[in-house]
Amino acid sequence: MNSDKQKAKQIQKAKNQVRKIKIFYFHLALYLVVVALILFNFYIIEEGPYKNNVTALNVSVLVLWTFAIFIHGWRIFKGRFIFKKSWEDRKIEQILNKEEETTFWE
């Protein structure tokens, strides 16, 4: 009985983690779209009385949202980097196993 509750709790925790990762990737995709639009805005902006104000607003949005994306990613992944030592060890083991399985005609 207790193990069933623990397993259900672990499943729920894993589902929540996956949901948070999906939200982060959606946030990152939206950020990339907005950055592309702001960069296009920098390209098409013309001289005028409000050019400095528009540029300042665009730069502040870029800086603040970049900081927010960084914080969001840090909270989701909490120091998990792409190439950790355990990842390297698993890949080395995988390559060694693959070489052992390969047989050549003699």
PDB file of N, CA, C and O in Angstrom, residues 56-94:
ATOM      1  N   ALA A  56      15.489  52.445 -26.971  1.00  0.00           N
ATOM      2  CA  ALA A  56      15.670  52.193 -25.537  1.00  0.00           C
ATOM      3  C   ALA A  56      14.658  51.165 -25.032  1.00  0.00           C
ATOM      4  O   ALA A  56      15.004  50.280 -24.239  1.00  0.00           O
ATOM      5  N   LEU A  57      13.423  51.265 -25.482  1.00  0.00           N
ATOM      6  CA  LEU A  57      12.398  50.304 -25.078  1.00  0.00           C
ATOM      7  C   LEU A  57      12.741  48.907 -25.576  1.00  0.00           C
ATOM      8  O   LEU A  57      12.654  47.932 -24.827  1.00  0.00           O
ATOM      9  N   ASN A  58      13.164  48.807 -26.835  1.00  0.00           N
ATOM     10  CA  ASN A  58      13.523  47.504 -27.397  1.00  0.00           C
ATOM     11  C   ASN A  58      14.718  46.884 -26.667  1.00  0.00           C
ATOM     12  O   ASN A  58      14.710  45.686 -26.368  1.00  0.00           O
ATOM     13  N   VAL A  59      15.726  47.687 -26.387  1.00  0.00           N
ATOM     14  CA  VAL A  59      16.901  47.164 -25.692  1.00  0.00           C
ATOM     15  C   VAL A  59      16.536  46.730 -24.278  1.00  0.00           C
ATOM     16  O   VAL A  59      16.988  45.680 -23.805  1.00  0.00           O
ATOM     17  N   SER A  60      15.713  47.517 -23.595  1.00  0.00           N
ATOM     18  CA  SER A  60      15.332  47.136 -22.229  1.00  0.00           C
ATOM     19  C   SER A  60      14.505  45.848 -22.223  1.00  0.00           C
ATOM     20  O   SER A  60      14.684  45.003 -21.342  1.00  0.00           O
ATOM     21  N   VAL A  61      13.636  45.660 -23.203  1.00  0.00           N
ATOM     22  CA  VAL A  61      12.875  44.412 -23.304  1.00  0.00           C
ATOM     23  C   VAL A  61      13.814  43.242 -23.542  1.00  0.00           C
ATOM     24  O   VAL A  61      13.679  42.186 -22.912  1.00  0.00           O
ATOM     25  N   LEU A  62      14.781  43.419 -24.432  1.00  0.00           N
ATOM     26  CA  LEU A  62      15.747  42.347 -24.701  1.00  0.00           C
ATOM     27  C   LEU A  62      16.546  41.979 -23.454  1.00  0.00           C
ATOM     28  O   LEU A  62      16.710  40.797 -23.136  1.00  0.00           O
ATOM     29  N   VAL A  63      17.038  42.969 -22.750  1.00  0.00           N
ATOM     30  CA  VAL A  63      17.860  42.707 -21.567  1.00  0.00           C
ATOM     31  C   VAL A  63      17.035  42.044 -20.462  1.00  0.00           C
ATOM     32  O   VAL A  63      17.444  41.019 -19.897  1.00  0.00           O
ATOM     33  N   LEU A  64      15.874  42.589 -20.168  1.00  0.00           N
ATOM     34  CA  LEU A  64      15.058  42.041 -19.082  1.00  0.00           C
ATOM     35  C   LEU A  64      14.536  40.647 -19.401  1.00  0.00           C
ATOM     36  O   LEU A  64      14.539  39.758 -18.537  1.00  0.00           O
ATOM     37  N   TRP A  65      14.110  40.427 -20.634  1.00  0.00           N
ATOM     38  CA  TRP A  65      13.572  39.119 -20.986  1.00  0.00           C
ATOM     39  C   TRP A  65      14.682  38.072 -21.056  1.00  0.00           C
ATOM     40  O   TRP A  65      14.488  36.915 -20.700  1.00  0.00           O
ATOM     41  N   THR A  66      15.869  38.480 -21.494  1.00  0.00           N
ATOM     42  CA  THR A  66      17.004  37.559 -21.492  1.00  0.00           C
ATOM     43  C   THR A  66      17.333  37.141 -20.062  1.00  0.00           C
ATOM     44  O   THR A  66      17.573  35.958 -19.784  1.00  0.00           O
ATOM     45  N   PHE A  67      17.318  38.081 -19.157  1.00  0.00           N
ATOM     46  CA  PHE A  67      17.550  37.778 -17.744  1.00  0.00           C
ATOM     47  C   PHE A  67      16.455  36.843 -17.210  1.00  0.00           C
ATOM     48  O   PHE A  67      16.749  35.883 -16.481  1.00  0.00           O
ATOM     49  N   ALA A  68      15.205  37.100 -17.578  1.00  0.00           N
ATOM     50  CA  ALA A  68      14.095  36.254 -17.127  1.00  0.00           C
ATOM     51  C   ALA A  68      14.219  34.828 -17.677  1.00  0.00           C
ATOM     52  O   ALA A  68      13.967  33.856 -16.953  1.00  0.00           O
ATOM     53  N   ILE A  69      14.615  34.696 -18.940  1.00  0.00           N
ATOM     54  CA  ILE A  69      14.811  33.362 -19.533  1.00  0.00           C
ATOM     55  C   ILE A  69      15.928  32.632 -18.802  1.00  0.00           C
ATOM     56  O   ILE A  69      15.827  31.437 -18.514  1.00  0.00           O
ATOM     57  N   PHE A  70      17.000  33.324 -18.503  1.00  0.00           N
ATOM     58  CA  PHE A  70      18.114  32.704 -17.784  1.00  0.00           C
ATOM     59  C   PHE A  70      17.666  32.208 -16.410  1.00  0.00           C
ATOM     60  O   PHE A  70      17.975  31.071 -16.026  1.00  0.00           O
ATOM     61  N   ILE A  71      16.945  33.026 -15.671  1.00  0.00           N
ATOM     62  CA  ILE A  71      16.452  32.637 -14.343  1.00  0.00           C
ATOM     63  C   ILE A  71      15.473  31.466 -14.457  1.00  0.00           C
ATOM     64  O   ILE A  71      15.543  30.510 -13.668  1.00  0.00           O
ATOM     65  N   HIS A  72      14.580  31.509 -15.427  1.00  0.00           N
ATOM     66  CA  HIS A  72      13.606  30.432 -15.623  1.00  0.00           C
ATOM     67  C   HIS A  72      14.333  29.115 -15.932  1.00  0.00           C
ATOM     68  O   HIS A  72      14.022  28.071 -15.348  1.00  0.00           O
ATOM     69  N   GLY A  73      15.295  29.160 -16.817  1.00  0.00           N
ATOM     70  CA  GLY A  73      16.064  27.958 -17.142  1.00  0.00           C
ATOM     71  C   GLY A  73      16.843  27.436 -15.952  1.00  0.00           C
ATOM     72  O   GLY A  73      16.922  26.226 -15.724  1.00  0.00           O
ATOM     73  N   TRP A  74      17.407  28.339 -15.170  1.00  0.00           N
ATOM     74  CA  TRP A  74      18.163  27.927 -13.996  1.00  0.00           C
ATOM     75  C   TRP A  74      17.254  27.230 -12.987  1.00  0.00           C
ATOM     76  O   TRP A  74      17.632  26.216 -12.402  1.00  0.00           O
ATOM     77  N   ARG A  75      16.051  27.760 -12.800  1.00  0.00           N
ATOM     78  CA  ARG A  75      15.114  27.144 -11.847  1.00  0.00           C
ATOM     79  C   ARG A  75      14.640  25.780 -12.332  1.00  0.00           C
ATOM     80  O   ARG A  75      14.427  24.876 -11.526  1.00  0.00           O
ATOM     81  N   ILE A  76      14.473  25.616 -13.628  1.00  0.00           N
ATOM     82  CA  ILE A  76      13.983  24.347 -14.167  1.00  0.00           C
ATOM     83  C   ILE A  76      15.079  23.289 -14.127  1.00  0.00           C
ATOM     84  O   ILE A  76      14.859  22.168 -13.682  1.00  0.00           O
ATOM     85  N   PHE A  77      16.267  23.629 -14.601  1.00  0.00           N
ATOM     86  CA  PHE A  77      17.313  22.626 -14.741  1.00  0.00           C
ATOM     87  C   PHE A  77      18.246  22.559 -13.535  1.00  0.00           C
ATOM     88  O   PHE A  77      18.990  21.601 -13.400  1.00  0.00           O
ATOM     89  N   LYS A  78      18.256  23.560 -12.689  1.00  0.00           N
ATOM     90  CA  LYS A  78      19.001  23.593 -11.425  1.00  0.00           C
ATOM     91  C   LYS A  78      20.414  23.029 -11.532  1.00  0.00           C
ATOM     92  O   LYS A  78      20.779  22.075 -10.865  1.00  0.00           O
ATOM     93  N   GLY A  79      21.191  23.612 -12.408  1.00  0.00           N
ATOM     94  CA  GLY A  79      22.587  23.233 -12.501  1.00  0.00           C
ATOM     95  C   GLY A  79      22.855  21.986 -13.329  1.00  0.00           C
ATOM     96  O   GLY A  79      23.992  21.569 -13.440  1.00  0.00           O
ATOM     97  N   ARG A  80      21.823  21.377 -13.894  1.00  0.00           N
ATOM     98  CA  ARG A  80      22.066  20.228 -14.760  1.00  0.00           C
ATOM     99  C   ARG A  80      22.578  20.753 -16.089  1.00  0.00           C
ATOM    100  O   ARG A  80      21.878  21.448 -16.802  1.00  0.00           O
ATOM    101  N   PHE A  81      23.778  20.420 -16.400  1.00  0.00           N
ATOM    102  CA  PHE A  81      24.359  20.884 -17.647  1.00  0.00           C
ATOM    103  C   PHE A  81      24.255  19.781 -18.691  1.00  0.00           C
ATOM    104  O   PHE A  81      24.013  18.623 -18.378  1.00  0.00           O
ATOM    105  N   ILE A  82      24.462  20.141 -19.914  1.00  0.00           N
ATOM    106  CA  ILE A  82      24.280  19.194 -21.011  1.00  0.00           C
ATOM    107  C   ILE A  82      25.295  18.064 -20.920  1.00  0.00           C
ATOM    108  O   ILE A  82      24.956  16.900 -21.046  1.00  0.00           O
ATOM    109  N   PHE A  83      26.541  18.384 -20.675  1.00  0.00           N
ATOM    110  CA  PHE A  83      27.595  17.376 -20.713  1.00  0.00           C
ATOM    111  C   PHE A  83      28.174  17.161 -19.321  1.00  0.00           C
ATOM    112  O   PHE A  83      29.296  17.564 -19.026  1.00  0.00           O
ATOM    113  N   LYS A  84      27.410  16.520 -18.459  1.00  0.00           N
ATOM    114  CA  LYS A  84      27.903  16.190 -17.132  1.00  0.00           C
ATOM    115  C   LYS A  84      28.821  14.973 -17.213  1.00  0.00           C
ATOM    116  O   LYS A  84      28.883  14.277 -18.218  1.00  0.00           O
ATOM    117  N   LYS A  85      29.517  14.710 -16.144  1.00  0.00           N
ATOM    118  CA  LYS A  85      30.423  13.566 -16.080  1.00  0.00           C
ATOM    119  C   LYS A  85      29.657  12.259 -16.257  1.00  0.00           C
ATOM    120  O   LYS A  85      30.124  11.357 -16.955  1.00  0.00           O
ATOM    121  N   SER A  86      28.482  12.142 -15.665  1.00  0.00           N
ATOM    122  CA  SER A  86      27.703  10.912 -15.809  1.00  0.00           C
ATOM    123  C   SER A  86      27.297  10.699 -17.270  1.00  0.00           C
ATOM    124  O   SER A  86      27.255   9.566 -17.747  1.00  0.00           O
ATOM    125  N   TRP A  87      27.005  11.779 -17.992  1.00  0.00           N
ATOM    126  CA  TRP A  87      26.661  11.663 -19.413  1.00  0.00           C
ATOM    127  C   TRP A  87      27.862  11.136 -20.197  1.00  0.00           C
ATOM    128  O   TRP A  87      27.721  10.261 -21.047  1.00  0.00           O
ATOM    129  N   GLU A  88      29.042  11.685 -19.892  1.00  0.00           N
ATOM    130  CA  GLU A  88      30.245  11.228 -20.574  1.00  0.00           C
ATOM    131  C   GLU A  88      30.492   9.747 -20.314  1.00  0.00           C
ATOM    132  O   GLU A  88      30.831   8.996 -21.233  1.00  0.00           O
ATOM    133  N   ASP A  89      30.316   9.333 -19.072  1.00  0.00           N
ATOM    134  CA  ASP A  89      30.530   7.928 -18.729  1.00  0.00           C
ATOM    135  C   ASP A  89      29.542   7.020 -19.460  1.00  0.00           C
ATOM    136  O   ASP A  89      29.923   5.955 -19.957  1.00  0.00           O
ATOM    137  N   ARG A  90      28.293   7.425 -19.538  1.00  0.00           N
ATOM    138  CA  ARG A  90      27.291   6.625 -20.243  1.00  0.00           C
ATOM    139  C   ARG A  90      27.619   6.515 -21.734  1.00  0.00           C
ATOM    140  O   ARG A  90      27.472   5.453 -22.332  1.00  0.00           O
ATOM    141  N   LYS A  91      28.045   7.612 -22.346  1.00  0.00           N
ATOM    142  CA  LYS A  91      28.381   7.587 -23.768  1.00  0.00           C
ATOM    143  C   LYS A  91      29.599   6.704 -24.031  1.00  0.00           C
ATOM    144  O   LYS A  91      29.635   5.966 -25.021  1.00  0.00           O
ATOM    145  N   ILE A  92      30.595   6.783 -23.162  1.00  0.00           N
ATOM    146  CA  ILE A  92      31.775   5.930 -23.323  1.00  0.00           C
ATOM    147  C   ILE A  92      31.378   4.472 -23.229  1.00  0.00           C
ATOM    148  O   ILE A  92      31.790   3.645 -24.050  1.00  0.00           O
ATOM    149  N   GLU A  93      30.552   4.155 -22.242  1.00  0.00           N
ATOM    150  CA  GLU A  93      30.077   2.771 -22.085  1.00  0.00           C
ATOM    151  C   GLU A  93      29.267   2.326 -23.302  1.00  0.00           C
ATOM    152  O   GLU A  93      29.398   1.205 -23.782  1.00  0.00           O
ATOM    153  N   GLN A  94      28.445   3.214 -23.821  1.00  0.00           N
ATOM    154  CA  GLN A  94      27.626   2.892 -24.989  1.00  0.00           C
ATOM    155  C   GLN A  94      28.513   2.618 -26.207  1.00  0.00           C
ATOM    156  O   GLN A  94      28.273   1.667 -26.957  1.00  0.00           O
TER     157      GLN A  94
END
